[in-house]
mmCIF file of C-alpha atoms in Angstrom:
data_model
loop_
_atom_site.group_PDB
_atom_site.id
_atom_site.type_symbol
_atom_site.label_atom_id
_atom_site.label_comp_id
_atom_site.label_asym_id
_atom_site.label_seq_id
_atom_site.Cartn_x
_atom_site.Cartn_y
_atom_site.Cartn_z
ATOM 1 C CA MET A 1 -9.794 -14.923 0.072
ATOM 2 C CA LEU A 2 -9.642 -11.423 0.536
ATOM 3 C CA ASP A 3 -11.743 -8.533 -1.841
ATOM 4 C CA GLU A 4 -10.563 -5.179 -3.093
ATOM 5 C CA LYS A 5 -12.567 -3.551 -0.261
ATOM 6 C CA ASN A 6 -10.545 -5.570 2.648
ATOM 7 C CA ILE A 7 -7.540 -5.095 0.706
ATOM 8 C CA LEU A 8 -7.650 -1.479 1.009
ATOM 9 C CA GLY A 9 -8.836 -1.388 4.765
ATOM 10 C CA ILE A 10 -5.495 -3.151 5.559
ATOM 11 C CA LEU A 11 -3.533 -1.397 3.371
ATOM 12 C CA GLU A 12 -4.996 2.132 4.806
ATOM 13 C CA LYS A 13 -4.111 0.618 8.637
ATOM 14 C CA ILE A 14 -0.673 -0.080 7.247
ATOM 15 C CA PHE A 15 -0.298 3.362 5.355
ATOM 16 C CA ARG A 16 -1.288 4.908 9.130
ATOM 17 C CA GLU A 17 0.625 3.513 11.374
ATOM 18 C CA LYS A 18 3.786 3.329 9.148
ATOM 19 C CA LEU A 19 3.744 6.966 8.096
ATOM 20 C CA CYS A 20 2.214 7.787 11.388
ATOM 21 C CA ASP A 21 -0.980 9.609 10.184
ATOM 22 C CA GLU A 22 -4.145 8.386 11.560
ATOM 23 C CA SER A 23 -6.161 10.770 9.472
ATOM 24 C CA LEU A 24 -4.852 9.032 6.274
ATOM 25 C CA VAL A 25 -7.345 7.699 3.669
ATOM 26 C CA LEU A 26 -6.325 5.847 0.956
ATOM 27 C CA ASN A 27 -8.545 5.357 -2.274
ATOM 28 C CA TYR A 28 -7.910 3.424 -5.513
ATOM 29 C CA GLU A 29 -5.974 6.445 -7.652
ATOM 30 C CA THR A 30 -3.727 7.622 -4.565
ATOM 31 C CA THR A 31 -0.032 7.650 -5.439
ATOM 32 C CA ALA A 32 3.080 8.812 -3.517
ATOM 33 C CA ASN A 33 2.334 12.215 -5.114
ATOM 34 C CA ASP A 34 -0.610 12.568 -2.628
ATOM 35 C CA ILE A 35 0.979 12.402 0.653
ATOM 36 C CA LEU A 36 3.714 14.516 1.682
ATOM 37 C CA GLU A 37 5.064 11.477 4.136
ATOM 38 C CA TRP A 38 5.738 8.886 1.539
ATOM 39 C CA ASN A 39 9.022 9.273 0.540
ATOM 40 C CA SER A 40 11.158 6.483 -0.911
ATOM 41 C CA LEU A 41 12.696 5.340 2.592
ATOM 42 C CA LYS A 42 8.751 5.122 3.603
ATOM 43 C CA HIS A 43 7.933 3.647 0.367
ATOM 44 C CA LEU A 44 10.232 0.488 1.620
ATOM 45 C CA VAL A 45 9.235 0.706 5.235
ATOM 46 C CA LEU A 46 5.527 -0.249 3.406
ATOM 47 C CA ILE A 47 6.542 -2.440 1.143
ATOM 48 C CA ILE A 48 8.263 -4.645 3.776
ATOM 49 C CA ALA A 49 5.099 -4.358 5.842
ATOM 50 C CA ILE A 50 2.639 -4.912 3.382
ATOM 51 C CA GLU A 51 4.345 -8.111 1.864
ATOM 52 C CA LYS A 52 4.790 -9.402 5.440
ATOM 53 C CA GLN A 53 0.814 -8.172 6.141
ATOM 54 C CA PHE A 54 0.044 -10.528 3.069
ATOM 55 C CA LYS A 55 2.413 -13.065 3.141
ATOM 56 C CA ILE A 56 3.740 -12.287 -0.475
ATOM 57 C CA LYS A 57 6.905 -11.129 -2.232
ATOM 58 C CA PHE A 58 6.577 -8.365 -4.678
ATOM 59 C CA SER A 59 8.607 -9.014 -7.454
ATOM 60 C CA PRO A 60 10.710 -5.845 -9.187
ATOM 61 C CA LEU A 61 8.532 -5.971 -11.961
ATOM 62 C CA ASP A 62 5.686 -5.693 -9.697
ATOM 63 C CA LEU A 63 7.258 -2.782 -7.890
ATOM 64 C CA ALA A 64 7.799 -0.929 -10.928
ATOM 65 C CA SER A 65 4.514 -1.224 -12.770
ATOM 66 C CA MET A 66 2.566 -0.279 -9.415
ATOM 67 C CA GLN A 67 1.288 3.420 -10.264
ATOM 68 C CA ASN A 68 -1.301 3.746 -7.714
ATOM 69 C CA ILE A 69 -3.150 2.160 -4.487
ATOM 70 C CA GLY A 70 -5.629 0.596 -6.748
ATOM 71 C CA GLU A 71 -2.960 -1.325 -8.946
ATOM 72 C CA MET A 72 -1.486 -2.334 -5.414
ATOM 73 C CA ILE A 73 -4.483 -4.281 -4.893
ATOM 74 C CA LYS A 74 -4.727 -6.013 -7.746
ATOM 75 C CA THR A 75 -1.122 -7.354 -7.549
ATOM 76 C CA ILE A 76 -1.855 -8.106 -4.147
ATOM 77 C CA LYS A 77 -4.876 -10.272 -4.828
#
């Protein structure tokens, strides 16, 4: 099973690719408000890529409750 640090690294790679920003650095407190390119359309692209990468399916409740990257990591775990 992946630990939180490994999940963060994988998420960072996905975010860099989907948001076309190789300099992007994520931390547990990062939110959509912190990243200019993270808009509603890109959010859907990110969620689909994350679900595919981790072979999971977020529930609507999961999606509504994740307020930052740290909460996303906990949900993935």
